[in-house]
Amino acid sequence: MALVAQAPAFQRSFLEALPAANWSHQTGTTRTHCWHNCQRQKESGQQLELRLLQSAQRLPAACARFKRRESRKKDVQCSATPRRDSLEPESERRVQEKAVGVAKALGGVNVYLVGMMGSGKSTIGKLLAERLQYRFFDCDEVIEGAVGAPVSQIFKENGEDTFRKLETEVLSQLARETRSVISTGGGAVLRKENWSSMHYGISIFLQVPIQTLAKRVTKNGHASRPLLNGGDATDESAETKAFTRLSTIWKDRKAFYENADVTVSIAGYEEGEEEMSTASLVEKVVHELETLLKERGVKKPQDSTGWVTEL
């Protein structure tokens, strides 16, 4: 554990969160699925610490790479349903004019998107960034780029707490950026440290009915959703299982999501109506941002536990 003691504070914090089962104090060895060659092999506890320490050191560089990659993109690719995915020319002009005004009023302040898995944070975030002429960051992708493994694998091998600490460090790094739209992980709202970073900007909660979320994550599969256990896209009960699990997660996180400065509720799903197009959703987000900025006031969030995070 010498490397842990010698590491800088932010690196030490997540190294200390590693489950004790990840190494043997008697043999000094561990068996883990290698993040780089996907083969089972033995590593000493010190080697494991060193590899994760190197991952933490790569987080700032991963943020920089993500920024460069997004800035080179000319077109935004999204996975949204294509129907009604573009606005009429007049509506397009009006929305873009409003977005330009909102961007000026923001003065370079970052925008953070929070919400449940499947709520569309990444898809909407990319288009919102394009509207505002901001950069876009996806916290999960930044972590994956630094560690060299998908989020699901990080969860499996080192536990949720280790991932959450990496996520906190990414948000701390991104808080130093300006003119950025940042898509956070679904559980980012659970840590007060993350709110401290997000309060350098404006947070937007994308609220989507649980039934819609269950349909989305079931359709896309559970492989990339480590908090969803069991079921698959071909199982008739998969959507029901997803709904049950998502309902539990929602109950645990509802109060935290409500800390956000703005809530954008996605209507039109519950009665079997067509989903709103991505363009329409982004228009709604821009409108809510404009309303908030006109009010010139942002509430101090408080959850059911009673803590308040200062802006």
CSV table of C-alpha atoms in Angstrom, one decimal:
chain,number,residue,atom,x,y,z
A,1,MET,CA,0.0,0.0,0.0
A,2,ALA,CA,3.0,2.3,-0.2
A,3,LEU,CA,1.9,3.7,-3.5
A,4,VAL,CA,-1.4,4.8,-2.0
A,5,ALA,CA,0.4,6.7,0.8
A,6,GLN,CA,2.7,8.4,-1.6
A,7,ALA,CA,-0.1,9.4,-4.1
A,8,PRO,CA,-1.5,12.9,-4.4
A,9,ALA,CA,-4.8,13.4,-2.5
A,10,PHE,CA,-7.2,13.0,-5.3
A,11,GLN,CA,-5.5,9.8,-6.6
A,12,ARG,CA,-5.1,8.4,-3.0
A,13,SER,CA,-8.9,8.9,-2.4
A,14,PHE,CA,-10.0,6.5,-5.0
A,15,LEU,CA,-7.1,4.0,-4.6
A,16,GLU,CA,-8.2,3.7,-1.0
A,17,ALA,CA,-11.7,2.8,-2.2
A,18,LEU,CA,-10.6,-0.4,-3.9
A,19,PRO,CA,-12.3,-3.4,-2.4
A,20,ALA,CA,-10.1,-5.4,0.0
A,21,ALA,CA,-10.9,-8.5,-2.0
A,22,ASN,CA,-8.9,-7.1,-4.9
A,23,TRP,CA,-5.6,-8.3,-3.4
A,24,SER,CA,-4.4,-10.9,-0.9
A,25,HIS,CA,-2.5,-9.7,2.1
A,26,GLN,CA,-1.1,-13.2,2.6
A,27,THR,CA,0.2,-13.9,-0.9
A,28,GLY,CA,0.5,-10.3,-2.2
A,29,THR,CA,-1.2,-11.3,-5.4
A,30,THR,CA,-4.5,-10.8,-7.1
A,31,ARG,CA,-6.2,-12.2,-10.1
A,32,THR,CA,-7.9,-9.6,-12.2
A,33,HIS,CA,-9.2,-9.2,-15.8
A,34,CYS,CA,-6.6,-7.0,-17.5
A,35,TRP,CA,-8.1,-3.8,-18.8
A,36,HIS,CA,-5.8,-3.7,-21.8
A,37,ASN,CA,-5.6,-7.2,-23.2
A,38,CYS,CA,-8.8,-8.7,-21.7
A,39,GLN,CA,-6.9,-11.8,-20.5
A,40,ARG,CA,-6.9,-13.3,-17.0
A,41,GLN,CA,-3.6,-12.9,-15.3
A,42,LYS,CA,-2.0,-12.5,-11.9
A,43,GLU,CA,-0.9,-9.1,-10.6
A,44,SER,CA,0.7,-8.1,-7.4
A,45,GLY,CA,-1.2,-5.7,-5.2
A,46,GLN,CA,1.5,-3.1,-5.9
A,47,GLN,CA,1.1,-3.5,-9.6
A,48,LEU,CA,-2.7,-3.1,-9.4
A,49,GLU,CA,-2.2,0.1,-7.3
A,50,LEU,CA,0.3,1.4,-9.8
A,51,ARG,CA,-2.0,0.7,-12.8
A,52,LEU,CA,-4.9,2.6,-11.2
A,53,LEU,CA,-2.6,5.4,-10.1
A,54,GLN,CA,-1.5,5.8,-13.7
A,55,SER,CA,-5.1,5.9,-14.7
A,56,ALA,CA,-5.8,8.7,-12.3
A,57,GLN,CA,-2.8,10.6,-13.7
A,58,ARG,CA,-4.2,10.2,-17.2
A,59,LEU,CA,-7.5,11.9,-16.3
A,60,PRO,CA,-6.4,15.4,-17.2
A,61,ALA,CA,-5.0,14.3,-20.5
A,62,ALA,CA,-8.1,12.3,-21.2
A,63,CYS,CA,-10.2,15.5,-20.7
A,64,ALA,CA,-7.9,17.3,-23.1
A,65,ARG,CA,-8.1,14.6,-25.7
A,66,PHE,CA,-11.9,14.5,-25.5
A,67,LYS,CA,-12.0,18.3,-25.9
A,68,ARG,CA,-9.8,18.1,-29.0
A,69,ARG,CA,-11.8,15.3,-30.5
A,70,GLU,CA,-15.1,17.1,-30.0
A,71,SER,CA,-13.8,20.4,-31.4
A,72,ARG,CA,-12.8,18.6,-34.6
A,73,LYS,CA,-16.2,17.2,-35.2
A,74,LYS,CA,-18.2,19.1,-37.9
A,75,ASP,CA,-21.4,17.1,-37.5
A,76,VAL,CA,-23.0,15.9,-34.4
A,77,GLN,CA,-24.0,12.2,-34.5
A,78,CYS,CA,-26.8,11.2,-32.2
A,79,SER,CA,-28.8,8.0,-31.5
A,80,ALA,CA,-32.2,9.7,-31.3
A,81,THR,CA,-35.2,8.5,-33.1
A,82,PRO,CA,-35.1,10.2,-36.5
A,83,ARG,CA,-38.8,11.1,-36.8
A,84,ARG,CA,-39.5,14.8,-36.6
A,85,ASP,CA,-35.8,15.2,-35.7
A,86,SER,CA,-35.5,18.6,-37.4
A,87,LEU,CA,-37.4,21.8,-37.0
A,88,GLU,CA,-39.1,23.9,-39.6
A,89,PRO,CA,-36.9,26.6,-41.1
A,90,GLU,CA,-38.6,29.4,-39.3
A,91,SER,CA,-38.5,27.5,-36.0
A,92,GLU,CA,-34.9,26.6,-36.6
A,93,ARG,CA,-34.0,30.3,-37.1
A,94,ARG,CA,-35.9,31.3,-34.0
A,95,VAL,CA,-34.3,28.6,-31.8
A,96,GLN,CA,-30.8,29.4,-33.0
A,97,GLU,CA,-31.3,33.1,-32.3
A,98,LYS,CA,-32.5,32.3,-28.8
A,99,ALA,CA,-29.5,29.9,-28.3
A,100,VAL,CA,-27.1,32.7,-29.3
A,101,GLY,CA,-28.7,35.0,-26.7
A,102,VAL,CA,-28.6,32.3,-24.0
A,103,ALA,CA,-24.9,31.6,-24.8
A,104,LYS,CA,-24.1,35.3,-24.4
A,105,ALA,CA,-26.0,35.5,-21.1
A,106,LEU,CA,-24.2,32.5,-19.8
A,107,GLY,CA,-20.9,34.3,-20.2
A,108,GLY,CA,-18.9,31.1,-20.6
A,109,VAL,CA,-20.5,29.3,-17.6
A,110,ASN,CA,-20.7,25.5,-18.0
A,111,VAL,CA,-23.9,23.6,-18.3
A,112,TYR,CA,-24.2,20.2,-16.6
A,113,LEU,CA,-26.8,17.6,-17.6
A,114,VAL,CA,-28.0,15.2,-14.8
A,115,GLY,CA,-30.6,12.5,-15.0
A,116,MET,CA,-31.3,8.8,-14.9
A,117,MET,CA,-29.6,6.3,-17.3
A,118,GLY,CA,-31.3,6.5,-20.7
A,119,SER,CA,-32.6,10.0,-20.2
A,120,GLY,CA,-30.7,11.3,-23.2
A,121,LYS,CA,-28.0,13.3,-21.5
A,122,SER,CA,-25.3,12.5,-24.1
A,123,THR,CA,-27.6,12.8,-27.1
A,124,ILE,CA,-29.2,16.1,-26.0
A,125,GLY,CA,-25.9,17.4,-24.6
A,126,LYS,CA,-24.1,17.1,-28.0
A,127,LEU,CA,-26.9,19.1,-29.8
A,128,LEU,CA,-27.2,21.6,-27.0
A,129,ALA,CA,-23.4,22.2,-27.2
A,130,GLU,CA,-23.8,22.8,-30.9
A,131,ARG,CA,-26.6,25.3,-30.4
A,132,LEU,CA,-24.6,27.2,-27.8
A,133,GLN,CA,-21.3,26.9,-29.7
A,134,TYR,CA,-20.0,25.2,-26.6
A,135,ARG,CA,-17.7,22.1,-26.3
A,136,PHE,CA,-19.2,18.8,-25.2
A,137,PHE,CA,-17.8,16.4,-22.6
A,138,ASP,CA,-19.2,13.0,-21.5
A,139,CYS,CA,-17.8,12.1,-18.1
A,140,ASP,CA,-18.2,8.3,-18.7
A,141,GLU,CA,-16.2,8.5,-22.0
A,142,VAL,CA,-13.5,10.6,-20.3
A,143,ILE,CA,-13.1,7.9,-17.6
A,144,GLU,CA,-13.1,5.1,-20.2
A,145,GLY,CA,-10.4,6.9,-22.1
A,146,ALA,CA,-8.2,7.4,-19.1
A,147,VAL,CA,-8.6,3.8,-17.7
A,148,GLY,CA,-8.8,2.0,-21.0
A,149,ALA,CA,-11.9,0.0,-20.0
A,150,PRO,CA,-15.6,0.4,-20.3
A,151,VAL,CA,-17.6,1.6,-17.3
A,152,SER,CA,-19.2,-1.8,-16.8
A,153,GLN,CA,-15.8,-3.4,-16.5
A,154,ILE,CA,-14.6,-0.8,-13.9
A,155,PHE,CA,-17.7,-1.5,-11.9
A,156,LYS,CA,-17.2,-5.2,-12.1
A,157,GLU,CA,-13.5,-5.3,-11.2
A,158,ASN,CA,-13.1,-2.5,-8.7
A,159,GLY,CA,-16.6,-1.6,-7.5
A,160,GLU,CA,-19.0,1.4,-7.8
A,161,ASP,CA,-17.2,3.4,-5.2
A,162,THR,CA,-13.9,3.4,-7.2
A,163,PHE,CA,-15.8,4.6,-10.3
A,164,ARG,CA,-17.5,7.3,-8.3
A,165,LYS,CA,-14.2,8.7,-7.1
A,166,LEU,CA,-12.9,8.8,-10.6
A,167,GLU,CA,-16.1,10.5,-11.7
A,168,THR,CA,-15.6,13.1,-9.0
A,169,GLU,CA,-12.1,13.8,-10.2
A,170,VAL,CA,-13.3,14.2,-13.8
A,171,LEU,CA,-15.9,16.7,-12.7
A,172,SER,CA,-13.3,18.6,-10.7
A,173,GLN,CA,-11.1,18.8,-13.8
A,174,LEU,CA,-14.0,19.9,-16.0
A,175,ALA,CA,-15.0,22.6,-13.6
A,176,ARG,CA,-11.9,24.4,-14.7
A,177,GLU,CA,-13.2,24.5,-18.3
A,178,THR,CA,-15.5,27.2,-19.7
A,179,ARG,CA,-18.1,27.2,-22.5
A,180,SER,CA,-18.8,23.4,-22.0
A,181,VAL,CA,-21.8,21.2,-21.9
A,182,ILE,CA,-21.1,18.3,-19.6
A,183,SER,CA,-23.0,15.0,-19.5
A,184,THR,CA,-22.7,13.4,-16.1
A,185,GLY,CA,-23.2,9.8,-15.0
A,186,GLY,CA,-26.6,8.9,-13.6
A,187,GLY,CA,-25.2,8.6,-10.0
A,188,ALA,CA,-23.1,11.7,-10.1
A,189,VAL,CA,-25.7,13.6,-8.1
A,190,LEU,CA,-25.2,11.3,-5.0
A,191,ARG,CA,-21.9,13.0,-4.0
A,192,LYS,CA,-21.7,16.4,-2.4
A,193,GLU,CA,-18.2,16.9,-3.9
A,194,ASN,CA,-19.8,16.7,-7.4
A,195,TRP,CA,-22.3,19.4,-6.6
A,196,SER,CA,-19.4,21.6,-5.5
A,197,SER,CA,-18.0,21.2,-9.0
A,198,MET,CA,-21.3,21.6,-10.8
A,199,HIS,CA,-22.2,24.7,-8.9
A,200,TYR,CA,-19.6,26.5,-10.9
A,201,GLY,CA,-22.1,26.2,-13.7
A,202,ILE,CA,-25.8,25.6,-14.3
A,203,SER,CA,-27.3,22.1,-13.7
A,204,ILE,CA,-30.2,20.8,-15.7
A,205,PHE,CA,-32.2,17.7,-14.7
A,206,LEU,CA,-33.7,15.8,-17.7
A,207,GLN,CA,-36.7,14.1,-16.2
A,208,VAL,CA,-38.1,11.1,-18.2
A,209,PRO,CA,-40.9,8.7,-17.1
A,210,ILE,CA,-39.5,5.5,-15.7
A,211,GLN,CA,-41.5,3.4,-18.2
A,212,THR,CA,-39.8,5.2,-21.0
A,213,LEU,CA,-36.4,4.7,-19.5
A,214,ALA,CA,-37.1,1.0,-19.1
A,215,LYS,CA,-38.1,0.7,-22.7
A,216,ARG,CA,-34.9,2.5,-23.9
A,217,VAL,CA,-32.4,0.6,-21.8
A,218,THR,CA,-34.1,-2.8,-22.6
A,219,LYS,CA,-34.0,-2.0,-26.3
A,220,ASN,CA,-30.3,-1.0,-26.1
A,221,GLY,CA,-29.3,-3.9,-23.9
A,222,HIS,CA,-27.9,-3.9,-20.3
A,223,ALA,CA,-24.3,-4.6,-21.1
A,224,SER,CA,-23.3,-1.0,-20.6
A,225,ARG,CA,-25.6,-0.4,-17.6
A,226,PRO,CA,-23.8,-2.0,-14.6
A,227,LEU,CA,-26.5,-1.1,-12.1
A,228,LEU,CA,-29.1,-3.1,-14.1
A,229,ASN,CA,-28.9,-6.8,-13.2
A,230,GLY,CA,-30.3,-9.6,-15.1
A,231,GLY,CA,-32.5,-9.8,-18.2
A,232,ASP,CA,-31.7,-9.2,-21.8
A,233,ALA,CA,-33.3,-7.6,-24.9
A,234,THR,CA,-34.9,-10.9,-26.0
A,235,ASP,CA,-36.5,-11.7,-22.6
A,236,GLU,CA,-40.2,-10.7,-22.4
A,237,SER,CA,-39.7,-9.9,-18.8
A,238,ALA,CA,-36.6,-7.8,-19.3
A,239,GLU,CA,-38.5,-4.5,-19.5
A,240,THR,CA,-40.4,-5.3,-16.4
A,241,LYS,CA,-37.2,-6.1,-14.5
A,242,ALA,CA,-35.6,-2.9,-15.8
A,243,PHE,CA,-38.7,-0.9,-14.7
A,244,THR,CA,-38.5,-2.4,-11.2
A,245,ARG,CA,-34.8,-1.8,-10.8
A,246,LEU,CA,-35.0,1.8,-12.3
A,247,SER,CA,-37.9,2.5,-9.9
A,248,THR,CA,-35.7,1.6,-7.0
A,249,ILE,CA,-32.8,3.7,-8.3
A,250,TRP,CA,-35.2,6.7,-8.9
A,251,LYS,CA,-36.5,6.5,-5.3
A,252,ASP,CA,-32.9,6.7,-4.0
A,253,ARG,CA,-31.9,9.6,-6.2
A,254,LYS,CA,-35.1,11.7,-6.7
A,255,ALA,CA,-34.2,14.2,-4.0
A,256,PHE,CA,-30.7,14.6,-5.4
A,257,TYR,CA,-31.9,15.2,-8.9
A,258,GLU,CA,-34.2,17.9,-7.6
A,259,ASN,CA,-31.1,19.9,-6.5
A,260,ALA,CA,-30.6,20.9,-10.1
A,261,ASP,CA,-31.1,24.5,-11.1
A,262,VAL,CA,-33.5,23.6,-13.9
A,263,THR,CA,-35.8,20.6,-14.5
A,264,VAL,CA,-36.8,19.8,-18.0
A,265,SER,CA,-39.7,17.3,-17.9
A,266,ILE,CA,-40.2,15.2,-21.0
A,267,ALA,CA,-43.9,15.1,-21.6
A,268,GLY,CA,-45.9,13.1,-24.2
A,269,TYR,CA,-44.5,9.7,-23.2
A,270,GLU,CA,-46.9,8.3,-20.7
A,271,GLU,CA,-50.1,8.2,-22.9
A,272,GLY,CA,-48.5,6.3,-25.8
A,273,GLU,CA,-47.8,9.5,-27.8
A,274,GLU,CA,-44.8,9.8,-30.1
A,275,GLU,CA,-41.6,10.8,-28.5
A,276,MET,CA,-40.5,14.3,-28.9
A,277,SER,CA,-37.7,14.8,-31.4
A,278,THR,CA,-34.2,15.5,-30.2
A,279,ALA,CA,-34.3,18.9,-31.8
A,280,SER,CA,-37.6,19.7,-29.9
A,281,LEU,CA,-36.1,18.5,-26.7
A,282,VAL,CA,-33.0,20.7,-27.1
A,283,GLU,CA,-35.3,23.7,-28.0
A,284,LYS,CA,-37.1,23.1,-24.6
A,285,VAL,CA,-33.8,23.0,-22.8
A,286,VAL,CA,-32.7,26.3,-24.4
A,287,HIS,CA,-36.0,27.8,-23.4
A,288,GLU,CA,-35.6,26.7,-19.8
A,289,LEU,CA,-32.1,28.1,-19.7
A,290,GLU,CA,-33.4,31.4,-21.0
A,291,THR,CA,-36.1,31.5,-18.4
A,292,LEU,CA,-33.6,30.8,-15.6
A,293,LEU,CA,-31.2,33.5,-16.8
A,294,LYS,CA,-34.0,36.1,-17.0
A,295,GLU,CA,-34.9,35.3,-13.5
A,296,ARG,CA,-31.3,36.0,-12.4
A,297,GLY,CA,-31.7,33.7,-9.5
A,298,VAL,CA,-30.4,30.1,-8.7
A,299,LYS,CA,-31.7,28.2,-5.7
A,300,LYS,CA,-29.4,26.6,-3.2
A,301,PRO,CA,-30.1,22.8,-3.5
A,302,GLN,CA,-31.1,20.8,-0.5
A,303,ASP,CA,-32.0,17.1,-0.4
A,304,SER,CA,-33.9,15.0,2.1
A,305,THR,CA,-30.8,14.6,4.3
A,306,GLY,CA,-30.7,18.3,4.9
A,307,TRP,CA,-27.3,19.2,3.5
A,308,VAL,CA,-27.0,22.4,1.4
A,309,THR,CA,-24.3,23.0,-1.1
A,310,GLU,CA,-23.3,26.6,-1.5
A,311,LEU,CA,-23.0,28.1,-5.0
